[in-house]
Short mmCIF file of C-alpha atoms and ligand atoms in Angstrom, two decimals:
data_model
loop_
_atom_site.label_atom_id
_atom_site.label_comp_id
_atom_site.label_asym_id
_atom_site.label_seq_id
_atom_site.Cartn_x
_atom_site.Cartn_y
_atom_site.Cartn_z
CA UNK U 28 11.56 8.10 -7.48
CA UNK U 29 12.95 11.16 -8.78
CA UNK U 30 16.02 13.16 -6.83
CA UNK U 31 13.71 15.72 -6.27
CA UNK U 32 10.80 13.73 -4.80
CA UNK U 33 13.55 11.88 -2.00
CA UNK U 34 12.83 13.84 0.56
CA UNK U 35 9.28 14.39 0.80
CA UNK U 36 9.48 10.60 0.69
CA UNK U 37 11.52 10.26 3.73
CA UNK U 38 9.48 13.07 5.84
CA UNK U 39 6.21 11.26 4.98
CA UNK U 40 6.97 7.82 6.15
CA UNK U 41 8.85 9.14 9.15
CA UNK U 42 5.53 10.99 9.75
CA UNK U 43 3.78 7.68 9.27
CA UNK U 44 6.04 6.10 11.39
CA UNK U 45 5.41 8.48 13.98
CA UNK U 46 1.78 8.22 14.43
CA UNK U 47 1.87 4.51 14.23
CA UNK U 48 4.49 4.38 16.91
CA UNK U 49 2.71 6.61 18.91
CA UNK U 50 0.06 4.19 19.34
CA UNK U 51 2.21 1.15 19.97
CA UNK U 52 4.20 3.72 23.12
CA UNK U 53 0.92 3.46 24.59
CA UNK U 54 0.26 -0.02 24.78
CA UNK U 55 -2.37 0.25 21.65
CA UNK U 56 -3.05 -2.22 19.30
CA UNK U 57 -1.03 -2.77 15.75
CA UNK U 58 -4.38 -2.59 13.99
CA UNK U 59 -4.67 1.10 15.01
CA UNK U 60 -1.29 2.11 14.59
CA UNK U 61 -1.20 0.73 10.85
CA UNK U 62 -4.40 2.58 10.12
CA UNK U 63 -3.02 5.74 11.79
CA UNK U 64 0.44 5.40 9.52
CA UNK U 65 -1.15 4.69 6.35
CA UNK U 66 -3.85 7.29 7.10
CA UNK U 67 -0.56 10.16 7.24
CA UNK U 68 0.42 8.65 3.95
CA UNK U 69 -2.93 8.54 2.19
CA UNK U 70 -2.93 12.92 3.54
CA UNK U 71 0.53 13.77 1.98
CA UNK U 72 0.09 13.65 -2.01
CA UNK U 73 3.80 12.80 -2.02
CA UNK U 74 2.26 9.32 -2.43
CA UNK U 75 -0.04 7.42 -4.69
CA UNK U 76 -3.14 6.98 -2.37
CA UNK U 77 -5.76 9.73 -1.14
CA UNK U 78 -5.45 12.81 -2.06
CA UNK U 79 -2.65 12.88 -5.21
CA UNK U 80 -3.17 9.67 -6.07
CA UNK U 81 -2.34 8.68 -10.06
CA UNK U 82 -5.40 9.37 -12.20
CA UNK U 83 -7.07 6.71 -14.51
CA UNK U 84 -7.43 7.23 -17.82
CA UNK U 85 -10.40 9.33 -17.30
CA UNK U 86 -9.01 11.64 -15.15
CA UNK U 87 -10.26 10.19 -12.00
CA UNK U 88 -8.87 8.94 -8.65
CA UNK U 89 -10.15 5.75 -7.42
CA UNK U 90 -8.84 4.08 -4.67
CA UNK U 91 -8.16 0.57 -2.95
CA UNK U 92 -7.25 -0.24 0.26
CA UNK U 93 -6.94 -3.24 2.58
CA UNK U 94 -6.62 -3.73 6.56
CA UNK U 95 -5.54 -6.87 8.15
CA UNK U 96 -5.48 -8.48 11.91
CA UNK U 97 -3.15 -11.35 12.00
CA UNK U 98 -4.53 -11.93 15.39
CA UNK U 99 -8.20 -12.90 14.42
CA UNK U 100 -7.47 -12.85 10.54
CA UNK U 101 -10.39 -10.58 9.83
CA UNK U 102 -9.86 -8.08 7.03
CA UNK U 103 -11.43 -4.77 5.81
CA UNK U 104 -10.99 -4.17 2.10
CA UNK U 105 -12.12 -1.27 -0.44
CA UNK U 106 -11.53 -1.37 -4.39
CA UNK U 107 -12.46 1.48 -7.02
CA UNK U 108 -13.38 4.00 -4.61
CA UNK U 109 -13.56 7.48 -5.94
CA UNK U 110 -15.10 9.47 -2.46
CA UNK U 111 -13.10 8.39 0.17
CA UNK U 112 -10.31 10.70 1.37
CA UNK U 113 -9.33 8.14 3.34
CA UNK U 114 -10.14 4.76 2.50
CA UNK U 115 -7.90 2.49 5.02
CA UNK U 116 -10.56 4.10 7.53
CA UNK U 117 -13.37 2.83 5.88
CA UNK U 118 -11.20 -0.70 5.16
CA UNK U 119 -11.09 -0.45 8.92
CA UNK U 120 -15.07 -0.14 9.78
CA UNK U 121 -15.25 -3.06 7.80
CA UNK U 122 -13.23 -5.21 9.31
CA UNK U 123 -14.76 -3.71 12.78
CA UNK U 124 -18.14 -3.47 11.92
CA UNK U 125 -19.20 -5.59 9.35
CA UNK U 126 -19.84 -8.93 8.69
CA UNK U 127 -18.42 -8.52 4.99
CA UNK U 128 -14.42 -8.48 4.02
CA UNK U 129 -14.42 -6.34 1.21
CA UNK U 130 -16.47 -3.90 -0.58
CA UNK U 131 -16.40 -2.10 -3.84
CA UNK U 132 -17.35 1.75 -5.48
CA UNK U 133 -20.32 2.85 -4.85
CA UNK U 134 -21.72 0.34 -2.49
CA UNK U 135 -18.35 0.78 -0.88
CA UNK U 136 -18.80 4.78 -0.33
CA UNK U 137 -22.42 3.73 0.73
CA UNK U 138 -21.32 1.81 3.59
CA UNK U 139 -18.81 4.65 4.82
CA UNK U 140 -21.60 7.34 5.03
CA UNK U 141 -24.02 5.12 6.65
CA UNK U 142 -21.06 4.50 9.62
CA UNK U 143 -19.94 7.63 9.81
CA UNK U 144 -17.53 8.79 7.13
CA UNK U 145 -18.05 11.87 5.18
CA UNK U 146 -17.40 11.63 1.62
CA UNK U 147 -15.26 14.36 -0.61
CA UNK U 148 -15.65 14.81 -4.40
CA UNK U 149 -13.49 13.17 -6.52
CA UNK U 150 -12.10 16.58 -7.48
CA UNK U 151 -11.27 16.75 -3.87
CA UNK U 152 -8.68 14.19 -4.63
CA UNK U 153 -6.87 15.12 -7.75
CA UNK U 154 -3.92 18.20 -7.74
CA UNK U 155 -2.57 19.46 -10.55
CA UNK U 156 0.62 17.56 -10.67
CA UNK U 157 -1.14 14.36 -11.77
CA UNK U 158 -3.34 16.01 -14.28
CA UNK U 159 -0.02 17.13 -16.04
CA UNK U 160 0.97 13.52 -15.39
CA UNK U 161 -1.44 11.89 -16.77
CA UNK U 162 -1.87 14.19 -19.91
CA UNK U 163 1.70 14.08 -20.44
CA UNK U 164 1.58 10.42 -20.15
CA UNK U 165 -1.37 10.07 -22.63
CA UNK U 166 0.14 12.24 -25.42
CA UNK U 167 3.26 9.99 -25.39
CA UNK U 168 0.94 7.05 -25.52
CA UNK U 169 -0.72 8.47 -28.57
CA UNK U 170 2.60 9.57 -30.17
CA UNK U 171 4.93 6.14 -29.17
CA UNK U 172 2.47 3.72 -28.52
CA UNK U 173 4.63 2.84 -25.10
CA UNK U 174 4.30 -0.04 -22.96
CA UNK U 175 1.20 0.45 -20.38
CA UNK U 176 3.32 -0.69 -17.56
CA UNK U 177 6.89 -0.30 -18.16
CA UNK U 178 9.33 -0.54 -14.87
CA UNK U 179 9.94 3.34 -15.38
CA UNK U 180 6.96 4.40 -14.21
CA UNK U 181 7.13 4.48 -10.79
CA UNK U 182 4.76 3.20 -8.04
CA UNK U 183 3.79 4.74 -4.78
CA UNK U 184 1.05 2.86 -2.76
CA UNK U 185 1.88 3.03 0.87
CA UNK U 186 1.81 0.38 3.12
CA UNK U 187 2.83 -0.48 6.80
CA UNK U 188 3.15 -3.24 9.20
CA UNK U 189 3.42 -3.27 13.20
CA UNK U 190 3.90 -6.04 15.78
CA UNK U 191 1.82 -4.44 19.25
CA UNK U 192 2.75 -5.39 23.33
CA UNK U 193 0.10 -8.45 23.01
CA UNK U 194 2.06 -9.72 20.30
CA UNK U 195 -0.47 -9.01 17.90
CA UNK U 196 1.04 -8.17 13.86
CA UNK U 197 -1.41 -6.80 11.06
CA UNK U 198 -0.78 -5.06 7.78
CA UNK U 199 -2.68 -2.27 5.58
CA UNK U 200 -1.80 -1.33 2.39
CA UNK U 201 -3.54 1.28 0.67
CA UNK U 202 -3.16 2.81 -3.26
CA UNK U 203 -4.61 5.38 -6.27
CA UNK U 204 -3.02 2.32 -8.54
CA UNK U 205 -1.58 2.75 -11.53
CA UNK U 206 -1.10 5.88 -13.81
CA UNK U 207 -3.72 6.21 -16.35
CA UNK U 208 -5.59 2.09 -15.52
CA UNK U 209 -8.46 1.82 -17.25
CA UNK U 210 -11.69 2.88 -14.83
CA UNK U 211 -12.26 -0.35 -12.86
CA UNK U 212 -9.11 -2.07 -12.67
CA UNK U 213 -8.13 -3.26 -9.45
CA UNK U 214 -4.34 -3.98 -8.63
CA UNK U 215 -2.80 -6.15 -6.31
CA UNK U 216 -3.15 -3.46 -2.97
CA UNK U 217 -5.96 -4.23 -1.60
CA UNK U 218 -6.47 -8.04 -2.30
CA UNK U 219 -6.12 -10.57 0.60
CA UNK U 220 -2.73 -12.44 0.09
CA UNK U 221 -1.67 -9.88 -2.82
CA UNK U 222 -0.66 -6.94 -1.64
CA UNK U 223 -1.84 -6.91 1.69
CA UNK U 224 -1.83 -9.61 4.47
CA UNK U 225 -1.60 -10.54 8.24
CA UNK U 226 -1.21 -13.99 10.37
CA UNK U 227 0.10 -13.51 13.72
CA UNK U 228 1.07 -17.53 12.70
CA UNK U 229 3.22 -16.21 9.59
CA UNK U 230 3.83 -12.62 8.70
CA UNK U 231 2.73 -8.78 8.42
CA UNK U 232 3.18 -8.25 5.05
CA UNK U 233 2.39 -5.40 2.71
CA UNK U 234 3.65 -4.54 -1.19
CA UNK U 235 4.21 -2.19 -3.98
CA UNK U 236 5.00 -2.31 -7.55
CA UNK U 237 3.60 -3.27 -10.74
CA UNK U 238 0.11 -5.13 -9.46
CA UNK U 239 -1.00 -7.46 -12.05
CA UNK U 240 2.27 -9.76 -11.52
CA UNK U 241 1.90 -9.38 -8.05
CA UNK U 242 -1.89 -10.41 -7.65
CA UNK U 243 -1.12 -13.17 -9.91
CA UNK U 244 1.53 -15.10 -8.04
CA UNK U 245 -0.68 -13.78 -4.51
CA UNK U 246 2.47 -12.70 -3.44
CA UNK U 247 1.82 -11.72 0.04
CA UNK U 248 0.52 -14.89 1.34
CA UNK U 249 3.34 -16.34 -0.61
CA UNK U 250 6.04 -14.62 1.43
CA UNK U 251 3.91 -15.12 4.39
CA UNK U 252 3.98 -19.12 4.13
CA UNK U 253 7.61 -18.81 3.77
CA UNK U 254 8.25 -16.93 7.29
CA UNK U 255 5.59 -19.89 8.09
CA UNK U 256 7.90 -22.39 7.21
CA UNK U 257 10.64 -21.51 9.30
CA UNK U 258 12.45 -18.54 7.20
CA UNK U 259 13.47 -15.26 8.44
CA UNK U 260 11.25 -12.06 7.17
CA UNK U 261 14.61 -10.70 5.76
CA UNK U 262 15.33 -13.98 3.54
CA UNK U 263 11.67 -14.04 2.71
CA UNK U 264 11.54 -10.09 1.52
CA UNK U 265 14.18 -10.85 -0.95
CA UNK U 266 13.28 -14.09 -2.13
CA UNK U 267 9.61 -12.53 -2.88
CA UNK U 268 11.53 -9.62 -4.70
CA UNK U 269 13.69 -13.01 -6.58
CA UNK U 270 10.44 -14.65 -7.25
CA UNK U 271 8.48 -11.69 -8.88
CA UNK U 272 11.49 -10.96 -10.95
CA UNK U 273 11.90 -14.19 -12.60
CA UNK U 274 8.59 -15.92 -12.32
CA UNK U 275 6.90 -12.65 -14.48
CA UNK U 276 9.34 -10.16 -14.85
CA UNK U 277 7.69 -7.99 -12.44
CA UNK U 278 8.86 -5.09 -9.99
CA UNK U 279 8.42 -3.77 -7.02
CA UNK U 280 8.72 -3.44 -3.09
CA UNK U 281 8.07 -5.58 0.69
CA UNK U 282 7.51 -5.20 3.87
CA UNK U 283 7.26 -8.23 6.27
CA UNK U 284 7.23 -8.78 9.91
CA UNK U 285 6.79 -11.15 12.11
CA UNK U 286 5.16 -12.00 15.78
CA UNK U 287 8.87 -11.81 17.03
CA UNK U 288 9.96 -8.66 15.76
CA UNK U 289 11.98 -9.98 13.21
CA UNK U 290 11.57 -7.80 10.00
CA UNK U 291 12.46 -7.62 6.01
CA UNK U 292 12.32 -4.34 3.60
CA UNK U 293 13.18 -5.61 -0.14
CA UNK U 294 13.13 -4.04 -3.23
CA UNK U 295 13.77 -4.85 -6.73
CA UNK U 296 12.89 -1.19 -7.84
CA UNK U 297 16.26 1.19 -7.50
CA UNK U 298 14.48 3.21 -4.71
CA UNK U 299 11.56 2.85 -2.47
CA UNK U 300 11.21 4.84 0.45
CA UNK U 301 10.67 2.83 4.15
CA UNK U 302 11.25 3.67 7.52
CA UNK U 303 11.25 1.56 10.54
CA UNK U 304 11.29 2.10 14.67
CA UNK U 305 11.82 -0.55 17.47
CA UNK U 306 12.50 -0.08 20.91
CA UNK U 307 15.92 0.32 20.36
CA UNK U 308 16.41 1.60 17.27
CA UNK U 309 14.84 3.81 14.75
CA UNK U 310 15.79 4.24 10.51
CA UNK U 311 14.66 5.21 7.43
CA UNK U 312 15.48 5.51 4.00
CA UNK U 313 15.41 5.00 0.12
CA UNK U 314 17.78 2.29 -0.91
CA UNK U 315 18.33 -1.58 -0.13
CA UNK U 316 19.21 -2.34 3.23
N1 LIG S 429 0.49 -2.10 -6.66
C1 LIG S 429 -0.29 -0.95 -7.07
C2 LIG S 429 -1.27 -1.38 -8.12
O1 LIG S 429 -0.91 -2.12 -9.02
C3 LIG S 429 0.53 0.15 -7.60
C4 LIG S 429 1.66 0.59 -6.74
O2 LIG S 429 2.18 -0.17 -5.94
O3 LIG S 429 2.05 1.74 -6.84
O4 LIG S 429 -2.39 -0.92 -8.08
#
């Protein structure tokens, strides 16, 4: 995250964080406040999902996004979705109103107009910033032949996590992917256990970073079993962070949370913006904690 880009981080998730929280004030459900949040991130194209997403190497945006209830352990999921403005809301009809977990491109989109979502043009989604990315970044591909996913390209999927009065936790996690993927890939966002996932028995838990480590060692689920098994979120964020580092030399950013309240925000990234509110207490920032 460049100096420059700091504090539009910091205003969008404490815009996120607003919305969610108003929600939770009223005695709703964590399932709507996370889709609320991550619905504010997916609108500001300070982040990589909606609108100002990173393009794929043809110039498009297409978009994955997963919602989960740790209190009934159903799950909404979209992957490669090119006309949804906001695809955590879709995500969340599915987990609502459908029998199915996950859905993908066009039969994705499909289901969203027939319950009520209006669809947008691709162009709709893309701002000039990330076509100068993305040409930028494909000229220096041509010229230096550079690494697809080197650590200094940075991520931005948004994610967010909530624990409601009932005692209810879920997590959404929602993403454009990575600069200039090839049309089709799916990162580790919107998979079940990867990037995303909720068990009011184990852990909210939502990530960020470089997705094909991530999805590989299903690292969501695998921080989740570790709150599971007795740990605190905190210990768990960082040991996930530990993990992805040595196990595949991979990067990137948690959040984790638990039935009690008890939370963890790790990084292995130098920045990575989070904020977080409690009763008692509210925070946010770009560095480790
Ligand atoms: N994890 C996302 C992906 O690989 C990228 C990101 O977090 O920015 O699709």
């Amino acid at each position: 995250m460049p100096d420059d880009m700091v504090g539009a981080h910091i205003r969008g998730v404490r815009n996120a964080l607003a919305a969610g929280w108003r929600v939770l004030e009223r005695g709703g459900p964590a399932l709507d406040a996370i889709e609320e949040a991550v619905v504010i991130l997916e609108d500001d194209d300070t982040f990589d999902a909606g609108r100002g997403s990173f393009l794929n190497r043809d110039g498009k945006v297409q978009l994955d996004a997963l919602i989960m209830d740790g209190a009934t352990l159903r799950a909404g999921g979209v992957g490669c979705v090119e006309r949804l403005r906001n695809p955590v809301r879709t995500a969340r009809k599915i987990l609502s109103e459908s029998p199915h977990v996950y859905f993908v491109a066009e039969g994705a989109e499909r289901f969203a107009a027939e319950h009520g979502v209006e669809l947008c043009a691709n162009e709709d989604l893309v701002i000039p910033r990330e076509v100068e990315r993305l040409r930028e970044y494909q000229q220096d591909a041509a010229g230096h032949g550079h690494e697809l996913f080197a650590p200094n390209i940075s991520h931005d999927t948004v994610g967010a996590v909530a624990l409601d009065r009932d005692g209810n936790i879920a997590a959404a996690t929602s993403t454009g992917g990575t600069l200039n993927k090839a049309p089709g890939r799916l990162g580790d966002s919107s998979l079940i256990g990867c990037g995303c996932y909720a068990d009011n028995l184990s852990a909210a838990v939502s990530t960020t970073g470089w997705g094909e480590p991530i999805m590989k060692l299903v690292l969501a689920k695998w921080t989740a079993d570790r709150v599971q098994a007795g740990n605190l979120p905190e210990w768990a964020a960082q040991e996930a962070m530990n993990y992805l580092k040595q196990r595949l030399n991979g990067h990137g950013g948690i959040i984790v949370l638990n039935a009690l309240g008890q939370f963890g925000i790790a990084h292995n990234t130098p920045r990575m913006a989070w904020a977080i509110k409690t009763v008692s207490k509210e925070d946010a920032g770009i560095e480790i904690i």
